[in-house]
mmCIF file with all atom_site columns, C-alpha atoms in Angstrom:
data_model
loop_
_atom_site.group_PDB
_atom_site.id
_atom_site.type_symbol
_atom_site.label_atom_id
_atom_site.label_alt_id
_atom_site.label_comp_id
_atom_site.label_asym_id
_atom_site.label_entity_id
_atom_site.label_seq_id
_atom_site.pdbx_PDB_ins_code
_atom_site.Cartn_x
_atom_site.Cartn_y
_atom_site.Cartn_z
_atom_site.occupancy
_atom_site.B_iso_or_equiv
_atom_site.pdbx_formal_charge
_atom_site.auth_seq_id
_atom_site.auth_comp_id
_atom_site.auth_asym_id
_atom_site.auth_atom_id
_atom_site.pdbx_PDB_model_num
ATOM 1   C CA . MET A 1 1   ? 242.493 26.016 96.257  1.00 68.00 ? 1   MET A CA 1
ATOM 2   C CA . SER A 1 2   ? 241.243 26.874 99.869  1.00 76.00 ? 2   SER A CA 1
ATOM 3   C CA . ALA A 1 3   ? 237.578 26.598 100.720 1.00 74.00 ? 3   ALA A CA 1
ATOM 4   C CA . ALA A 1 4   ? 236.931 30.109 101.449 1.00 78.00 ? 4   ALA A CA 1
ATOM 5   C CA . VAL A 1 5   ? 238.394 31.252 97.763  1.00 83.00 ? 5   VAL A CA 1
ATOM 6   C CA . SER A 1 6   ? 236.156 28.444 96.382  1.00 84.00 ? 6   SER A CA 1
ATOM 7   C CA . THR A 1 7   ? 233.093 29.661 97.964  1.00 85.00 ? 7   THR A CA 1
ATOM 8   C CA . GLN A 1 8   ? 233.463 33.277 97.048  1.00 88.00 ? 8   GLN A CA 1
ATOM 9   C CA . LEU A 1 9   ? 234.284 32.222 93.708  1.00 90.00 ? 9   LEU A CA 1
ATOM 10  C CA . LEU A 1 10  ? 231.003 29.733 93.558  1.00 89.00 ? 10  LEU A CA 1
ATOM 11  C CA . ASP A 1 11  ? 229.043 33.293 94.769  1.00 90.00 ? 11  ASP A CA 1
ATOM 12  C CA . VAL A 1 12  ? 230.471 35.550 92.195  1.00 93.00 ? 12  VAL A CA 1
ATOM 13  C CA . ILE A 1 13  ? 229.731 33.034 89.384  1.00 93.00 ? 13  ILE A CA 1
ATOM 14  C CA . SER A 1 14  ? 226.203 32.248 90.617  1.00 90.00 ? 14  SER A CA 1
ATOM 15  C CA . GLY A 1 15  ? 225.510 36.022 90.871  1.00 92.00 ? 15  GLY A CA 1
ATOM 16  C CA . ALA A 1 16  ? 226.845 36.627 87.331  1.00 94.00 ? 16  ALA A CA 1
ATOM 17  C CA . ILE A 1 17  ? 224.544 33.576 86.010  1.00 94.00 ? 17  ILE A CA 1
ATOM 18  C CA . LEU A 1 18  ? 221.507 35.461 87.861  1.00 92.00 ? 18  LEU A CA 1
ATOM 19  C CA . LEU A 1 19  ? 222.283 38.760 86.348  1.00 93.00 ? 19  LEU A CA 1
ATOM 20  C CA . THR A 1 20  ? 222.819 37.635 82.664  1.00 93.00 ? 20  THR A CA 1
ATOM 21  C CA . ALA A 1 21  ? 219.344 36.003 83.097  1.00 92.00 ? 21  ALA A CA 1
ATOM 22  C CA . VAL A 1 22  ? 217.642 39.220 84.232  1.00 92.00 ? 22  VAL A CA 1
ATOM 23  C CA . LEU A 1 23  ? 219.417 41.391 81.793  1.00 92.00 ? 23  LEU A CA 1
ATOM 24  C CA . THR A 1 24  ? 218.286 39.200 78.954  1.00 90.00 ? 24  THR A CA 1
ATOM 25  C CA . LEU A 1 25  ? 214.464 40.264 80.307  1.00 87.00 ? 25  LEU A CA 1
ATOM 26  C CA . TRP A 1 26  ? 215.764 44.095 80.147  1.00 86.00 ? 26  TRP A CA 1
ATOM 27  C CA . ARG A 1 27  ? 217.158 43.857 77.082  1.00 84.00 ? 27  ARG A CA 1
ATOM 28  C CA . ARG A 1 28  ? 215.231 44.069 73.627  1.00 82.00 ? 28  ARG A CA 1
ATOM 29  C CA . ASP A 1 29  ? 218.070 44.168 71.171  1.00 85.00 ? 29  ASP A CA 1
ATOM 30  C CA . LEU A 1 30  ? 218.171 40.726 69.928  1.00 86.00 ? 30  LEU A CA 1
ATOM 31  C CA . ALA A 1 31  ? 222.088 40.509 69.278  1.00 88.00 ? 31  ALA A CA 1
ATOM 32  C CA . ALA A 1 32  ? 222.566 41.663 72.765  1.00 91.00 ? 32  ALA A CA 1
ATOM 33  C CA . ILE A 1 33  ? 220.496 39.011 74.162  1.00 90.00 ? 33  ILE A CA 1
ATOM 34  C CA . ILE A 1 34  ? 222.453 36.551 72.239  1.00 90.00 ? 34  ILE A CA 1
ATOM 35  C CA . ARG A 1 35  ? 225.539 37.749 73.562  1.00 92.00 ? 35  ARG A CA 1
ATOM 36  C CA . LEU A 1 36  ? 224.314 37.722 77.257  1.00 92.00 ? 36  LEU A CA 1
ATOM 37  C CA . LEU A 1 37  ? 223.136 34.045 76.709  1.00 90.00 ? 37  LEU A CA 1
ATOM 38  C CA . ALA A 1 38  ? 226.695 33.300 75.554  1.00 92.00 ? 38  ALA A CA 1
ATOM 39  C CA . ILE A 1 39  ? 228.158 34.937 78.508  1.00 94.00 ? 39  ILE A CA 1
ATOM 40  C CA . GLN A 1 40  ? 225.889 33.030 80.859  1.00 92.00 ? 40  GLN A CA 1
ATOM 41  C CA . GLY A 1 41  ? 227.156 29.864 79.025  1.00 90.00 ? 41  GLY A CA 1
ATOM 42  C CA . VAL A 1 42  ? 230.657 30.759 79.846  1.00 94.00 ? 42  VAL A CA 1
ATOM 43  C CA . PHE A 1 43  ? 229.779 31.451 83.743  1.00 94.00 ? 43  PHE A CA 1
ATOM 44  C CA . ILE A 1 44  ? 227.978 28.071 83.707  1.00 92.00 ? 44  ILE A CA 1
ATOM 45  C CA . ALA A 1 45  ? 231.254 26.213 82.438  1.00 90.00 ? 45  ALA A CA 1
ATOM 46  C CA . GLY A 1 46  ? 232.959 28.163 84.799  1.00 92.00 ? 46  GLY A CA 1
ATOM 47  C CA . LEU A 1 47  ? 230.810 26.746 87.517  1.00 90.00 ? 47  LEU A CA 1
ATOM 48  C CA . ALA A 1 48  ? 231.183 23.209 86.477  1.00 87.00 ? 48  ALA A CA 1
ATOM 49  C CA . LEU A 1 49  ? 235.060 23.625 86.156  1.00 90.00 ? 49  LEU A CA 1
ATOM 50  C CA . LEU A 1 50  ? 235.152 25.341 89.701  1.00 90.00 ? 50  LEU A CA 1
ATOM 51  C CA . LEU A 1 51  ? 233.461 22.248 91.016  1.00 87.00 ? 51  LEU A CA 1
ATOM 52  C CA . GLY A 1 52  ? 235.542 19.897 89.296  1.00 85.00 ? 52  GLY A CA 1
ATOM 53  C CA . VAL A 1 53  ? 238.754 21.389 90.491  1.00 87.00 ? 53  VAL A CA 1
ATOM 54  C CA . THR A 1 54  ? 237.096 21.661 94.029  1.00 86.00 ? 54  THR A CA 1
ATOM 55  C CA . GLU A 1 55  ? 236.309 18.045 94.031  1.00 82.00 ? 55  GLU A CA 1
ATOM 56  C CA . ARG A 1 56  ? 239.174 16.976 91.845  1.00 82.00 ? 56  ARG A CA 1
ATOM 57  C CA . SER A 1 57  ? 236.752 15.306 89.228  1.00 80.00 ? 57  SER A CA 1
ATOM 58  C CA . GLY A 1 58  ? 237.906 14.864 85.539  1.00 82.00 ? 58  GLY A CA 1
ATOM 59  C CA . GLU A 1 59  ? 234.410 13.952 84.483  1.00 79.00 ? 59  GLU A CA 1
ATOM 60  C CA . LEU A 1 60  ? 233.443 17.537 85.840  1.00 81.00 ? 60  LEU A CA 1
ATOM 61  C CA . CYS A 1 61  ? 235.953 19.158 83.933  1.00 84.00 ? 61  CYS A CA 1
ATOM 62  C CA . LEU A 1 62  ? 234.953 17.570 80.732  1.00 84.00 ? 62  LEU A CA 1
ATOM 63  C CA . ALA A 1 63  ? 231.480 18.241 81.317  1.00 82.00 ? 63  ALA A CA 1
ATOM 64  C CA . ALA A 1 64  ? 232.708 22.257 81.617  1.00 86.00 ? 64  ALA A CA 1
ATOM 65  C CA . LEU A 1 65  ? 234.622 21.798 78.296  1.00 87.00 ? 65  LEU A CA 1
ATOM 66  C CA . ALA A 1 66  ? 231.512 20.384 76.854  1.00 83.00 ? 66  ALA A CA 1
ATOM 67  C CA . VAL A 1 67  ? 229.087 23.148 78.102  1.00 84.00 ? 67  VAL A CA 1
ATOM 68  C CA . ALA A 1 68  ? 231.471 25.807 77.137  1.00 89.00 ? 68  ALA A CA 1
ATOM 69  C CA . VAL A 1 69  ? 231.649 24.653 73.621  1.00 88.00 ? 69  VAL A CA 1
ATOM 70  C CA . LEU A 1 70  ? 227.959 24.081 73.367  1.00 83.00 ? 70  LEU A CA 1
ATOM 71  C CA . LYS A 1 71  ? 226.283 26.821 75.353  1.00 85.00 ? 71  LYS A CA 1
ATOM 72  C CA . ALA A 1 72  ? 229.034 29.601 74.508  1.00 87.00 ? 72  ALA A CA 1
ATOM 73  C CA . GLY A 1 73  ? 230.114 28.684 70.870  1.00 86.00 ? 73  GLY A CA 1
ATOM 74  C CA . VAL A 1 74  ? 227.509 26.543 69.146  1.00 85.00 ? 74  VAL A CA 1
ATOM 75  C CA . LEU A 1 75  ? 224.119 27.577 70.208  1.00 84.00 ? 75  LEU A CA 1
ATOM 76  C CA . PRO A 1 76  ? 224.895 31.281 70.089  1.00 88.00 ? 76  PRO A CA 1
ATOM 77  C CA . ALA A 1 77  ? 226.483 30.722 66.665  1.00 88.00 ? 77  ALA A CA 1
ATOM 78  C CA . ILE A 1 78  ? 223.306 29.200 65.293  1.00 83.00 ? 78  ILE A CA 1
ATOM 79  C CA . LEU A 1 79  ? 221.169 31.995 66.913  1.00 84.00 ? 79  LEU A CA 1
ATOM 80  C CA . ARG A 1 80  ? 223.477 34.790 65.185  1.00 86.00 ? 80  ARG A CA 1
ATOM 81  C CA . ARG A 1 81  ? 222.662 33.220 62.008  1.00 83.00 ? 81  ARG A CA 1
ATOM 82  C CA . VAL A 1 82  ? 219.030 32.984 62.377  1.00 80.00 ? 82  VAL A CA 1
ATOM 83  C CA . LEU A 1 83  ? 219.019 36.799 63.543  1.00 82.00 ? 83  LEU A CA 1
ATOM 84  C CA . ALA A 1 84  ? 221.366 37.640 60.291  1.00 82.00 ? 84  ALA A CA 1
ATOM 85  C CA . ASP A 1 85  ? 218.853 35.625 58.128  1.00 76.00 ? 85  ASP A CA 1
ATOM 86  C CA . SER A 1 86  ? 215.457 37.111 59.649  1.00 72.00 ? 86  SER A CA 1
ATOM 87  C CA . GLY A 1 87  ? 216.579 40.857 59.445  1.00 71.00 ? 87  GLY A CA 1
ATOM 88  C CA . GLU A 1 88  ? 215.111 41.392 62.641  1.00 72.00 ? 88  GLU A CA 1
ATOM 89  C CA . VAL A 1 89  ? 216.975 43.853 65.198  1.00 72.00 ? 89  VAL A CA 1
ATOM 90  C CA . ARG A 1 90  ? 214.395 43.983 68.181  1.00 74.00 ? 90  ARG A CA 1
ATOM 91  C CA . GLU A 1 91  ? 211.622 42.228 70.151  1.00 70.00 ? 91  GLU A CA 1
ATOM 92  C CA . THR A 1 92  ? 209.450 44.870 69.290  1.00 68.00 ? 92  THR A CA 1
ATOM 93  C CA . ALA A 1 93  ? 206.078 43.903 70.725  1.00 70.00 ? 93  ALA A CA 1
ATOM 94  C CA . PRO A 1 94  ? 206.299 41.536 73.945  1.00 72.00 ? 94  PRO A CA 1
ATOM 95  C CA . LEU A 1 95  ? 203.448 40.773 75.934  1.00 78.00 ? 95  LEU A CA 1
ATOM 96  C CA . VAL A 1 96  ? 205.003 42.424 78.944  1.00 80.00 ? 96  VAL A CA 1
ATOM 97  C CA . ASN A 1 97  ? 206.909 45.655 78.862  1.00 83.00 ? 97  ASN A CA 1
ATOM 98  C CA . VAL A 1 98  ? 210.421 46.261 80.348  1.00 84.00 ? 98  VAL A CA 1
ATOM 99  C CA . THR A 1 99  ? 209.229 47.389 83.676  1.00 86.00 ? 99  THR A CA 1
ATOM 100 C CA . ALA A 1 100 ? 206.963 44.576 84.466  1.00 88.00 ? 100 ALA A CA 1
ATOM 101 C CA . SER A 1 101 ? 209.457 42.177 83.209  1.00 87.00 ? 101 SER A CA 1
ATOM 102 C CA . LEU A 1 102 ? 212.051 43.326 85.994  1.00 90.00 ? 102 LEU A CA 1
ATOM 103 C CA . LEU A 1 103 ? 209.469 43.333 88.709  1.00 92.00 ? 103 LEU A CA 1
ATOM 104 C CA . ALA A 1 104 ? 208.526 40.001 87.609  1.00 91.00 ? 104 ALA A CA 1
ATOM 105 C CA . ALA A 1 105 ? 212.292 38.968 87.653  1.00 91.00 ? 105 ALA A CA 1
ATOM 106 C CA . ALA A 1 106 ? 212.428 40.209 91.152  1.00 93.00 ? 106 ALA A CA 1
ATOM 107 C CA . VAL A 1 107 ? 209.184 38.263 92.267  1.00 94.00 ? 107 VAL A CA 1
ATOM 108 C CA . LEU A 1 108 ? 210.349 35.156 90.556  1.00 93.00 ? 108 LEU A CA 1
ATOM 109 C CA . THR A 1 109 ? 213.753 35.311 92.166  1.00 92.00 ? 109 THR A CA 1
ATOM 110 C CA . LEU A 1 110 ? 212.224 35.808 95.712  1.00 93.00 ? 110 LEU A CA 1
ATOM 111 C CA . LEU A 1 111 ? 209.893 32.766 94.798  1.00 93.00 ? 111 LEU A CA 1
ATOM 112 C CA . ALA A 1 112 ? 212.994 30.618 93.773  1.00 91.00 ? 112 ALA A CA 1
ATOM 113 C CA . TYR A 1 113 ? 214.602 31.459 97.267  1.00 90.00 ? 113 TYR A CA 1
ATOM 114 C CA . VAL A 1 114 ? 211.431 30.444 98.942  1.00 91.00 ? 114 VAL A CA 1
ATOM 115 C CA . LEU A 1 115 ? 210.919 27.217 97.077  1.00 88.00 ? 115 LEU A CA 1
ATOM 116 C CA . SER A 1 116 ? 214.210 26.041 97.660  1.00 85.00 ? 116 SER A CA 1
ATOM 117 C CA . GLY A 1 117 ? 214.635 26.951 101.200 1.00 83.00 ? 117 GLY A CA 1
ATOM 118 C CA . PRO A 1 118 ? 213.552 23.062 102.267 1.00 83.00 ? 118 PRO A CA 1
ATOM 119 C CA . LEU A 1 119 ? 216.097 21.647 99.717  1.00 80.00 ? 119 LEU A CA 1
ATOM 120 C CA . VAL A 1 120 ? 218.984 23.709 100.789 1.00 80.00 ? 120 VAL A CA 1
ATOM 121 C CA . ALA A 1 121 ? 218.304 22.722 104.591 1.00 81.00 ? 121 ALA A CA 1
ATOM 122 C CA . LEU A 1 122 ? 218.424 19.070 103.672 1.00 79.00 ? 122 LEU A CA 1
ATOM 123 C CA . ALA A 1 123 ? 222.320 19.518 102.802 1.00 75.00 ? 123 ALA A CA 1
ATOM 124 C CA . PRO A 1 124 ? 223.486 22.694 103.594 1.00 77.00 ? 124 PRO A CA 1
ATOM 125 C CA . SER A 1 125 ? 226.848 23.523 101.814 1.00 80.00 ? 125 SER A CA 1
ATOM 126 C CA . ALA A 1 126 ? 228.291 26.281 99.657  1.00 79.00 ? 126 ALA A CA 1
ATOM 127 C CA . ALA A 1 127 ? 226.853 24.665 96.474  1.00 79.00 ? 127 ALA A CA 1
ATOM 128 C CA . THR A 1 128 ? 223.431 23.973 97.661  1.00 82.00 ? 128 THR A CA 1
ATOM 129 C CA . ARG A 1 129 ? 223.128 27.826 99.236  1.00 85.00 ? 129 ARG A CA 1
ATOM 130 C CA . ALA A 1 130 ? 223.297 28.887 95.510  1.00 86.00 ? 130 ALA A CA 1
ATOM 131 C CA . LEU A 1 131 ? 220.768 26.370 94.341  1.00 88.00 ? 131 LEU A CA 1
ATOM 132 C CA . PRO A 1 132 ? 217.959 29.167 94.237  1.00 90.00 ? 132 PRO A CA 1
ATOM 133 C CA . VAL A 1 133 ? 219.964 30.710 91.417  1.00 91.00 ? 133 VAL A CA 1
ATOM 134 C CA . GLY A 1 134 ? 219.310 27.703 89.141  1.00 88.00 ? 134 GLY A CA 1
ATOM 135 C CA . ILE A 1 135 ? 215.834 27.546 89.874  1.00 91.00 ? 135 ILE A CA 1
ATOM 136 C CA . ALA A 1 136 ? 215.397 31.352 89.433  1.00 93.00 ? 136 ALA A CA 1
ATOM 137 C CA . VAL A 1 137 ? 216.974 31.190 86.011  1.00 93.00 ? 137 VAL A CA 1
ATOM 138 C CA . VAL A 1 138 ? 214.690 28.175 85.011  1.00 91.00 ? 138 VAL A CA 1
ATOM 139 C CA . LEU A 1 139 ? 211.695 30.575 86.405  1.00 93.00 ? 139 LEU A CA 1
ATOM 140 C CA . LEU A 1 140 ? 213.152 33.304 84.154  1.00 93.00 ? 140 LEU A CA 1
ATOM 141 C CA . GLY A 1 141 ? 213.493 31.420 81.120  1.00 89.00 ? 141 GLY A CA 1
ATOM 142 C CA . PHE A 1 142 ? 210.149 30.128 81.486  1.00 89.00 ? 142 PHE A CA 1
ATOM 143 C CA . PHE A 1 143 ? 208.593 33.641 81.909  1.00 91.00 ? 143 PHE A CA 1
ATOM 144 C CA . MET A 1 144 ? 210.541 34.752 78.620  1.00 88.00 ? 144 MET A CA 1
ATOM 145 C CA . LEU A 1 145 ? 209.151 31.707 76.779  1.00 84.00 ? 145 LEU A CA 1
ATOM 146 C CA . VAL A 1 146 ? 205.538 32.851 77.594  1.00 85.00 ? 146 VAL A CA 1
ATOM 147 C CA . THR A 1 147 ? 206.017 36.463 77.236  1.00 86.00 ? 147 THR A CA 1
ATOM 148 C CA . ARG A 1 148 ? 207.828 36.973 73.794  1.00 82.00 ? 148 ARG A CA 1
ATOM 149 C CA . ARG A 1 149 ? 206.206 36.891 70.126  1.00 75.00 ? 149 ARG A CA 1
ATOM 150 C CA . ARG A 1 150 ? 209.242 36.426 67.957  1.00 76.00 ? 150 ARG A CA 1
ATOM 151 C CA . ALA A 1 151 ? 210.163 32.955 67.460  1.00 75.00 ? 151 ALA A CA 1
ATOM 152 C CA . LEU A 1 152 ? 213.701 33.769 68.148  1.00 79.00 ? 152 LEU A CA 1
ATOM 153 C CA . SER A 1 153 ? 212.931 35.320 71.394  1.00 81.00 ? 153 SER A CA 1
ATOM 154 C CA . GLN A 1 154 ? 211.090 32.287 72.379  1.00 80.00 ? 154 GLN A CA 1
ATOM 155 C CA . VAL A 1 155 ? 213.962 29.837 71.439  1.00 82.00 ? 155 VAL A CA 1
ATOM 156 C CA . ILE A 1 156 ? 216.343 32.106 73.721  1.00 86.00 ? 156 ILE A CA 1
ATOM 157 C CA . GLY A 1 157 ? 213.914 31.659 76.647  1.00 86.00 ? 157 GLY A CA 1
ATOM 158 C CA . PHE A 1 158 ? 213.952 27.747 76.158  1.00 84.00 ? 158 PHE A CA 1
ATOM 159 C CA . LEU A 1 159 ? 217.754 28.088 76.306  1.00 87.00 ? 159 LEU A CA 1
ATOM 160 C CA . LEU A 1 160 ? 217.598 30.067 79.461  1.00 89.00 ? 160 LEU A CA 1
ATOM 161 C CA . LEU A 1 161 ? 215.324 27.484 81.154  1.00 87.00 ? 161 LEU A CA 1
ATOM 162 C CA . ASP A 1 162 ? 217.820 24.876 79.773  1.00 86.00 ? 162 ASP A CA 1
ATOM 163 C CA . ASN A 1 163 ? 220.575 26.956 81.435  1.00 89.00 ? 163 ASN A CA 1
ATOM 164 C CA . GLY A 1 164 ? 218.767 27.032 84.545  1.00 89.00 ? 164 GLY A CA 1
ATOM 165 C CA . ILE A 1 165 ? 218.159 23.113 84.639  1.00 86.00 ? 165 ILE A CA 1
ATOM 166 C CA . THR A 1 166 ? 222.083 22.859 83.968  1.00 85.00 ? 166 THR A CA 1
ATOM 167 C CA . THR A 1 167 ? 222.890 25.150 86.895  1.00 89.00 ? 167 THR A CA 1
ATOM 168 C CA . THR A 1 168 ? 220.551 23.555 89.166  1.00 87.00 ? 168 THR A CA 1
ATOM 169 C CA . ALA A 1 169 ? 221.711 20.154 88.213  1.00 83.00 ? 169 ALA A CA 1
ATOM 170 C CA . PHE A 1 170 ? 225.680 21.305 89.070  1.00 85.00 ? 170 PHE A CA 1
ATOM 171 C CA . LEU A 1 171 ? 224.476 22.939 92.230  1.00 85.00 ? 171 LEU A CA 1
ATOM 172 C CA . ALA A 1 172 ? 222.439 20.120 93.726  1.00 81.00 ? 172 ALA A CA 1
ATOM 173 C CA . THR A 1 173 ? 224.224 17.099 92.431  1.00 71.00 ? 173 THR A CA 1
ATOM 174 C CA . SER A 1 174 ? 227.543 18.361 91.865  1.00 61.00 ? 174 SER A CA 1
ATOM 175 C CA . GLY A 1 175 ? 227.263 17.647 88.383  1.00 57.00 ? 175 GLY A CA 1
ATOM 176 C CA . VAL A 1 176 ? 225.348 14.966 86.206  1.00 59.00 ? 176 VAL A CA 1
ATOM 177 C CA . PRO A 1 177 ? 227.074 12.230 84.542  1.00 59.00 ? 177 PRO A CA 1
ATOM 178 C CA . LEU A 1 178 ? 229.137 13.280 81.526  1.00 60.00 ? 178 LEU A CA 1
ATOM 179 C CA . VAL A 1 179 ? 226.932 10.936 79.155  1.00 57.00 ? 179 VAL A CA 1
ATOM 180 C CA . VAL A 1 180 ? 223.712 12.400 80.416  1.00 61.00 ? 180 VAL A CA 1
ATOM 181 C CA . GLU A 1 181 ? 225.179 15.777 80.031  1.00 64.00 ? 181 GLU A CA 1
ATOM 182 C CA . LEU A 1 182 ? 226.071 15.182 76.496  1.00 62.00 ? 182 LEU A CA 1
ATOM 183 C CA . GLY A 1 183 ? 223.020 13.655 75.475  1.00 62.00 ? 183 GLY A CA 1
ATOM 184 C CA . VAL A 1 184 ? 220.766 16.472 76.919  1.00 63.00 ? 184 VAL A CA 1
ATOM 185 C CA . SER A 1 185 ? 223.061 18.923 75.209  1.00 66.00 ? 185 SER A CA 1
ATOM 186 C CA . LEU A 1 186 ? 222.728 17.108 71.697  1.00 65.00 ? 186 LEU A CA 1
ATOM 187 C CA . ASP A 1 187 ? 218.847 17.443 72.421  1.00 65.00 ? 187 ASP A CA 1
ATOM 188 C CA . VAL A 1 188 ? 218.940 20.787 73.046  1.00 67.00 ? 188 VAL A CA 1
ATOM 189 C CA . LEU A 1 189 ? 221.051 21.250 69.777  1.00 67.00 ? 189 LEU A CA 1
ATOM 190 C CA . LEU A 1 190 ? 218.407 19.353 67.902  1.00 65.00 ? 190 LEU A CA 1
ATOM 191 C CA . VAL A 1 191 ? 215.637 21.281 69.263  1.00 68.00 ? 191 VAL A CA 1
ATOM 192 C CA . VAL A 1 192 ? 217.471 24.486 68.242  1.00 68.00 ? 192 VAL A CA 1
ATOM 193 C CA . ILE A 1 193 ? 217.918 23.374 64.739  1.00 67.00 ? 193 ILE A CA 1
ATOM 194 C CA . VAL A 1 194 ? 214.608 22.421 64.364  1.00 67.00 ? 194 VAL A CA 1
ATOM 195 C CA . LEU A 1 195 ? 213.137 25.786 65.611  1.00 69.00 ? 195 LEU A CA 1
ATOM 196 C CA . GLN A 1 196 ? 215.698 27.214 63.404  1.00 66.00 ? 196 GLN A CA 1
ATOM 197 C CA . ILE A 1 197 ? 214.047 25.364 60.425  1.00 67.00 ? 197 ILE A CA 1
ATOM 198 C CA . VAL A 1 198 ? 210.524 26.235 61.952  1.00 67.00 ? 198 VAL A CA 1
ATOM 199 C CA . ALA A 1 199 ? 211.448 29.882 61.722  1.00 67.00 ? 199 ALA A CA 1
ATOM 200 C CA . ALA A 1 200 ? 212.671 30.023 58.524  1.00 67.00 ? 200 ALA A CA 1
ATOM 201 C CA . ARG A 1 201 ? 209.479 28.445 57.218  1.00 66.00 ? 201 ARG A CA 1
ATOM 202 C CA . MET A 1 202 ? 207.575 31.336 59.023  1.00 67.00 ? 202 MET A CA 1
ATOM 203 C CA . ARG A 1 203 ? 209.608 33.912 57.680  1.00 67.00 ? 203 ARG A CA 1
ATOM 204 C CA . MET A 1 204 ? 209.063 32.560 54.098  1.00 67.00 ? 204 MET A CA 1
ATOM 205 C CA . ALA A 1 205 ? 205.211 32.333 54.584  1.00 67.00 ? 205 ALA A CA 1
ATOM 206 C CA . PHE A 1 206 ? 204.575 35.440 56.690  1.00 65.00 ? 206 PHE A CA 1
ATOM 207 C CA . GLY A 1 207 ? 207.470 37.635 56.230  1.00 64.00 ? 207 GLY A CA 1
ATOM 208 C CA . SER A 1 208 ? 208.455 37.693 59.980  1.00 63.00 ? 208 SER A CA 1
ATOM 209 C CA . THR A 1 209 ? 208.881 35.136 62.945  1.00 63.00 ? 209 THR A CA 1
ATOM 210 C CA . ASP A 1 210 ? 206.157 36.973 65.025  1.00 63.00 ? 210 ASP A CA 1
ATOM 211 C CA . LEU A 1 211 ? 203.848 33.884 66.390  1.00 60.00 ? 211 LEU A CA 1
ATOM 212 C CA . ASP A 1 212 ? 200.812 35.953 66.237  1.00 60.00 ? 212 ASP A CA 1
ATOM 213 C CA . GLY A 1 213 ? 201.101 35.066 62.231  1.00 58.00 ? 213 GLY A CA 1
ATOM 214 C CA . LEU A 1 214 ? 199.983 31.451 62.929  1.00 58.00 ? 214 LEU A CA 1
ATOM 215 C CA . SER A 1 215 ? 196.579 32.776 64.267  1.00 59.00 ? 215 SER A CA 1
ATOM 216 C CA . GLU A 1 216 ? 195.947 33.380 60.393  1.00 58.00 ? 216 GLU A CA 1
ATOM 217 C CA . LEU A 1 217 ? 196.395 29.648 59.681  1.00 55.00 ? 217 LEU A CA 1
ATOM 218 C CA . ARG A 1 218 ? 192.833 28.014 58.924  1.00 54.00 ? 218 ARG A CA 1
ATOM 219 C CA . ASP A 1 219 ? 191.831 24.703 58.018  1.00 50.00 ? 219 ASP A CA 1
#
């Protein structure tokens, strides 16, 4: 694969990762948001595979396979099960409306480009020039985490944040060791399973997964 083709593919995949992150803030339909998260997982796996092919690294190709299985398969399947059990369809009462969310996404993306400028200048390359995308996804995931009321939406925000960290790691260091990637992925899977149990308990106690219900708890 020529360097020009590799760079173009890298730009397209990075743009797709950022676009799916922005679309998760735009959509209110929880099933659609889970689909976007799965699609983003496919693109992150594609990014790792592209870097693996470019650098002829078998470890990166294995990491791409692990990312695809976990982020595009296992985690979305768990979220779909939680969604089916909850009976909820939409994020009905976010703290920030759609218009403000999209404006915040634009500001956070610009902030990511400003913050990553010095890092890109240290070692300019096709991968590091896409580094702002990973940082932007981290910021968008954190924004979603703090502005959504539903437990499932907050889990998705957490996973979006993790996707940003993974993307940043691949772009900044051409991937982390496979053992570390697998360890972090298993930690994320464990967190999602625990949050699934917490959401189920909340639904049994309050009839919904609206985290405002926790304000009713008293000693």
